[in-house]
Structure formats: C-alpha cells, structure tokens
Amino acid sequence: MKKKKGIKFLCDLCGELLEEGRPRFIFRGEIFCAFDGLEIEDDLERSSESIRAEIERLIRELEKRTEEDLQDEVHFPFHLDLCRKCRDRVYRALKLRGD
Ligand SMILES: [Zn+2]
C-alpha cells in the first residue's frame, strides 16, 4: 500500500483529529431490523380472514412510506473512524471490556 502524505481523519464521535502515525480504530457494522413476523403459526385461533386483513393493513402502511424511509429502517450499515478514547467508550458501552 502506497503511503500518502497529509491524510488526516477525524474521530466520528468526538471530532478529534487523528493525525498520521496515531492509532485510528475502525468501527464497522450494520443495524438491521429482524422483523419477527406475524406469529401466524403460534396464533392458531386467529382466522385466516383476520390474518389477511392484517397483511393488507401492513401493505397499505408500507405503501405510504418512501423507499428511502424503509431502507433506513430495515438496514443501516455504518463505518466510523474512532480515536482510542472513543474506541474505549464503545467497548464500555457494549460491555466488551469491563473497567
Ligand atoms: Zn474520539
């Protein structure tokens, strides 16, 4: 990898300048909605009629919203550059490391 001079990063959490030669930590992940469905199998008392009505209601609900809205809600990949201090904050928040 060719080393480029003058490339600097800002910590995405605190805004601290991460100069060349200082450690930079990348926090990458994704948040997405694990929709647990309508629980049709667990709900045998529910008539197929009411299930169909529920599905139609959901479809109407979804049609009202823009595609972008739905994308954001369903899937949010992210990539953050962090300084050491903020990496430690993330560790603590996620309880990956106790101190
Ligand atoms: Zn930071």
JSON list of C-alpha atoms and ligand atoms in Angstrom, two decimals:
[
{"chain": "A", "resi": 1, "resn": "MET", "atom": "CA", "xyz": [0.00, 0.00, 0.00]},
{"chain": "A", "resi": 2, "resn": "LYS", "atom": "CA", "xyz": [1.36, 3.36, -1.03]},
{"chain": "A", "resi": 3, "resn": "LYS", "atom": "CA", "xyz": [1.67, 5.81, 1.80]},
{"chain": "A", "resi": 4, "resn": "LYS", "atom": "CA", "xyz": [0.03, 9.13, 1.16]},
{"chain": "A", "resi": 5, "resn": "LYS", "atom": "CA", "xyz": [1.16, 12.21, 2.96]},
{"chain": "A", "resi": 6, "resn": "GLY", "atom": "CA", "xyz": [-1.16, 14.59, 4.66]},
{"chain": "A", "resi": 7, "resn": "ILE", "atom": "CA", "xyz": [-4.17, 12.33, 5.01]},
{"chain": "A", "resi": 8, "resn": "LYS", "atom": "CA", "xyz": [-5.91, 13.01, 8.25]},
{"chain": "A", "resi": 9, "resn": "PHE", "atom": "CA", "xyz": [-9.02, 11.60, 9.77]},
{"chain": "A", "resi": 10, "resn": "LEU", "atom": "CA", "xyz": [-11.44, 12.98, 12.28]},
{"chain": "A", "resi": 11, "resn": "CYS", "atom": "CA", "xyz": [-12.86, 10.81, 15.00]},
{"chain": "A", "resi": 12, "resn": "ASP", "atom": "CA", "xyz": [-16.50, 10.31, 14.08]},
{"chain": "A", "resi": 13, "resn": "LEU", "atom": "CA", "xyz": [-17.62, 10.52, 17.70]},
{"chain": "A", "resi": 14, "resn": "CYS", "atom": "CA", "xyz": [-15.65, 13.34, 19.31]},
{"chain": "A", "resi": 15, "resn": "GLY", "atom": "CA", "xyz": [-14.23, 15.06, 16.24]},
{"chain": "A", "resi": 16, "resn": "GLU", "atom": "CA", "xyz": [-10.64, 14.77, 17.39]},
{"chain": "A", "resi": 17, "resn": "LEU", "atom": "CA", "xyz": [-8.06, 14.94, 14.65]},
{"chain": "A", "resi": 18, "resn": "LEU", "atom": "CA", "xyz": [-6.41, 11.60, 14.05]},
{"chain": "A", "resi": 19, "resn": "GLU", "atom": "CA", "xyz": [-3.08, 12.53, 12.59]},
{"chain": "A", "resi": 20, "resn": "GLU", "atom": "CA", "xyz": [-0.91, 10.25, 10.60]},
{"chain": "A", "resi": 21, "resn": "GLY", "atom": "CA", "xyz": [1.05, 7.94, 12.82]},
{"chain": "A", "resi": 22, "resn": "ARG", "atom": "CA", "xyz": [-1.55, 7.95, 15.56]},
{"chain": "A", "resi": 23, "resn": "PRO", "atom": "CA", "xyz": [-3.78, 4.97, 16.04]},
{"chain": "A", "resi": 24, "resn": "ARG", "atom": "CA", "xyz": [-7.13, 5.04, 14.33]},
{"chain": "A", "resi": 25, "resn": "PHE", "atom": "CA", "xyz": [-9.78, 2.46, 15.03]},
{"chain": "A", "resi": 26, "resn": "ILE", "atom": "CA", "xyz": [-12.43, 1.47, 12.59]},
{"chain": "A", "resi": 27, "resn": "PHE", "atom": "CA", "xyz": [-15.82, 0.53, 13.94]},
{"chain": "A", "resi": 28, "resn": "ARG", "atom": "CA", "xyz": [-17.79, -1.14, 11.21]},
{"chain": "A", "resi": 29, "resn": "GLY", "atom": "CA", "xyz": [-21.11, -2.81, 11.47]},
{"chain": "A", "resi": 30, "resn": "GLU", "atom": "CA", "xyz": [-24.71, -2.82, 10.43]},
{"chain": "A", "resi": 31, "resn": "ILE", "atom": "CA", "xyz": [-28.00, -2.42, 12.13]},
{"chain": "A", "resi": 32, "resn": "PHE", "atom": "CA", "xyz": [-30.98, -4.05, 10.61]},
{"chain": "A", "resi": 33, "resn": "CYS", "atom": "CA", "xyz": [-34.47, -4.90, 11.54]},
{"chain": "A", "resi": 34, "resn": "ALA", "atom": "CA", "xyz": [-35.11, -8.54, 12.34]},
{"chain": "A", "resi": 35, "resn": "PHE", "atom": "CA", "xyz": [-38.81, -8.49, 11.79]},
{"chain": "A", "resi": 36, "resn": "ASP", "atom": "CA", "xyz": [-40.31, -11.33, 13.72]},
{"chain": "A", "resi": 37, "resn": "GLY", "atom": "CA", "xyz": [-43.33, -11.72, 11.54]},
{"chain": "A", "resi": 38, "resn": "LEU", "atom": "CA", "xyz": [-46.96, -12.05, 12.36]},
{"chain": "A", "resi": 39, "resn": "GLU", "atom": "CA", "xyz": [-46.62, -15.16, 14.53]},
{"chain": "A", "resi": 40, "resn": "ILE", "atom": "CA", "xyz": [-49.13, -16.93, 12.37]},
{"chain": "A", "resi": 41, "resn": "GLU", "atom": "CA", "xyz": [-48.09, -20.39, 13.48]},
{"chain": "A", "resi": 42, "resn": "ASP", "atom": "CA", "xyz": [-48.34, -19.59, 17.17]},
{"chain": "A", "resi": 43, "resn": "ASP", "atom": "CA", "xyz": [-51.67, -17.99, 16.73]},
{"chain": "A", "resi": 44, "resn": "LEU", "atom": "CA", "xyz": [-53.95, -20.75, 15.51]},
{"chain": "A", "resi": 45, "resn": "GLU", "atom": "CA", "xyz": [-57.06, -19.17, 16.91]},
{"chain": "A", "resi": 46, "resn": "ARG", "atom": "CA", "xyz": [-56.75, -16.33, 14.55]},
{"chain": "A", "resi": 47, "resn": "SER", "atom": "CA", "xyz": [-58.79, -16.86, 11.45]},
{"chain": "A", "resi": 48, "resn": "SER", "atom": "CA", "xyz": [-57.13, -16.69, 8.06]},
{"chain": "A", "resi": 49, "resn": "GLU", "atom": "CA", "xyz": [-59.51, -13.84, 7.36]},
{"chain": "A", "resi": 50, "resn": "SER", "atom": "CA", "xyz": [-58.08, -11.65, 10.10]},
{"chain": "A", "resi": 51, "resn": "ILE", "atom": "CA", "xyz": [-54.53, -12.57, 9.13]},
{"chain": "A", "resi": 52, "resn": "ARG", "atom": "CA", "xyz": [-55.25, -11.48, 5.58]},
{"chain": "A", "resi": 53, "resn": "ALA", "atom": "CA", "xyz": [-56.70, -8.24, 6.87]},
{"chain": "A", "resi": 54, "resn": "GLU", "atom": "CA", "xyz": [-53.59, -7.68, 8.96]},
{"chain": "A", "resi": 55, "resn": "ILE", "atom": "CA", "xyz": [-51.31, -8.27, 5.97]},
{"chain": "A", "resi": 56, "resn": "GLU", "atom": "CA", "xyz": [-53.35, -5.89, 3.85]},
{"chain": "A", "resi": 57, "resn": "ARG", "atom": "CA", "xyz": [-53.13, -3.29, 6.58]},
{"chain": "A", "resi": 58, "resn": "LEU", "atom": "CA", "xyz": [-49.34, -3.68, 6.70]},
{"chain": "A", "resi": 59, "resn": "ILE", "atom": "CA", "xyz": [-49.06, -3.37, 2.92]},
{"chain": "A", "resi": 60, "resn": "ARG", "atom": "CA", "xyz": [-51.12, -0.17, 2.97]},
{"chain": "A", "resi": 61, "resn": "GLU", "atom": "CA", "xyz": [-48.90, 1.12, 5.75]},
{"chain": "A", "resi": 62, "resn": "LEU", "atom": "CA", "xyz": [-45.74, 0.34, 3.76]},
{"chain": "A", "resi": 63, "resn": "GLU", "atom": "CA", "xyz": [-47.08, 1.91, 0.59]},
{"chain": "A", "resi": 64, "resn": "LYS", "atom": "CA", "xyz": [-47.48, 5.21, 2.38]},
{"chain": "A", "resi": 65, "resn": "ARG", "atom": "CA", "xyz": [-43.80, 5.45, 3.09]},
{"chain": "A", "resi": 66, "resn": "THR", "atom": "CA", "xyz": [-40.97, 6.29, 0.77]},
{"chain": "A", "resi": 67, "resn": "GLU", "atom": "CA", "xyz": [-38.49, 3.67, -0.26]},
{"chain": "A", "resi": 68, "resn": "GLU", "atom": "CA", "xyz": [-35.74, 5.62, 1.48]},
{"chain": "A", "resi": 69, "resn": "ASP", "atom": "CA", "xyz": [-37.60, 5.56, 4.80]},
{"chain": "A", "resi": 70, "resn": "LEU", "atom": "CA", "xyz": [-37.91, 1.83, 4.60]},
{"chain": "A", "resi": 71, "resn": "GLN", "atom": "CA", "xyz": [-34.28, 1.29, 3.65]},
{"chain": "A", "resi": 72, "resn": "ASP", "atom": "CA", "xyz": [-33.13, 3.29, 6.67]},
{"chain": "A", "resi": 73, "resn": "GLU", "atom": "CA", "xyz": [-35.35, 1.39, 8.99]},
{"chain": "A", "resi": 74, "resn": "VAL", "atom": "CA", "xyz": [-34.51, -2.02, 7.63]},
{"chain": "A", "resi": 75, "resn": "HIS", "atom": "CA", "xyz": [-30.80, -1.78, 7.02]},
{"chain": "A", "resi": 76, "resn": "PHE", "atom": "CA", "xyz": [-28.21, 0.69, 8.23]},
{"chain": "A", "resi": 77, "resn": "PRO", "atom": "CA", "xyz": [-24.58, -0.20, 7.55]},
{"chain": "A", "resi": 78, "resn": "PHE", "atom": "CA", "xyz": [-22.04, 2.09, 9.15]},
{"chain": "A", "resi": 79, "resn": "HIS", "atom": "CA", "xyz": [-18.34, 2.75, 9.23]},
{"chain": "A", "resi": 80, "resn": "LEU", "atom": "CA", "xyz": [-16.81, 5.02, 11.87]},
{"chain": "A", "resi": 81, "resn": "ASP", "atom": "CA", "xyz": [-13.26, 6.18, 12.38]},
{"chain": "A", "resi": 82, "resn": "LEU", "atom": "CA", "xyz": [-12.55, 6.39, 16.08]},
{"chain": "A", "resi": 83, "resn": "CYS", "atom": "CA", "xyz": [-9.78, 7.69, 18.30]},
{"chain": "A", "resi": 84, "resn": "ARG", "atom": "CA", "xyz": [-8.52, 5.43, 21.05]},
{"chain": "A", "resi": 85, "resn": "LYS", "atom": "CA", "xyz": [-10.62, 7.21, 23.68]},
{"chain": "A", "resi": 86, "resn": "CYS", "atom": "CA", "xyz": [-13.84, 6.71, 21.73]},
{"chain": "A", "resi": 87, "resn": "ARG", "atom": "CA", "xyz": [-12.97, 3.12, 20.93]},
{"chain": "A", "resi": 88, "resn": "ASP", "atom": "CA", "xyz": [-12.74, 2.57, 24.68]},
{"chain": "A", "resi": 89, "resn": "ARG", "atom": "CA", "xyz": [-16.12, 4.27, 25.12]},
{"chain": "A", "resi": 90, "resn": "VAL", "atom": "CA", "xyz": [-17.61, 1.91, 22.56]},
{"chain": "A", "resi": 91, "resn": "TYR", "atom": "CA", "xyz": [-16.08, -1.09, 24.31]},
{"chain": "A", "resi": 92, "resn": "ARG", "atom": "CA", "xyz": [-17.56, 0.03, 27.59]},
{"chain": "A", "resi": 93, "resn": "ALA", "atom": "CA", "xyz": [-20.95, 0.76, 26.04]},
{"chain": "A", "resi": 94, "resn": "LEU", "atom": "CA", "xyz": [-21.02, -2.69, 24.52]},
{"chain": "A", "resi": 95, "resn": "LYS", "atom": "CA", "xyz": [-19.56, -4.20, 27.68]},
{"chain": "A", "resi": 96, "resn": "LEU", "atom": "CA", "xyz": [-16.85, -5.88, 25.68]},
{"chain": "A", "resi": 97, "resn": "ARG", "atom": "CA", "xyz": [-14.30, -4.88, 28.22]},
{"chain": "A", "resi": 98, "resn": "GLY", "atom": "CA", "xyz": [-15.06, -4.09, 31.81]},
{"chain": "A", "resi": 99, "resn": "ASP", "atom": "CA", "xyz": [-13.29, -1.32, 33.68]},
{"chain": "B", "resi": 1, "resn": "ZN", "atom": "ZN", "xyz": [-12.91, 10.31, 19.62]}
]
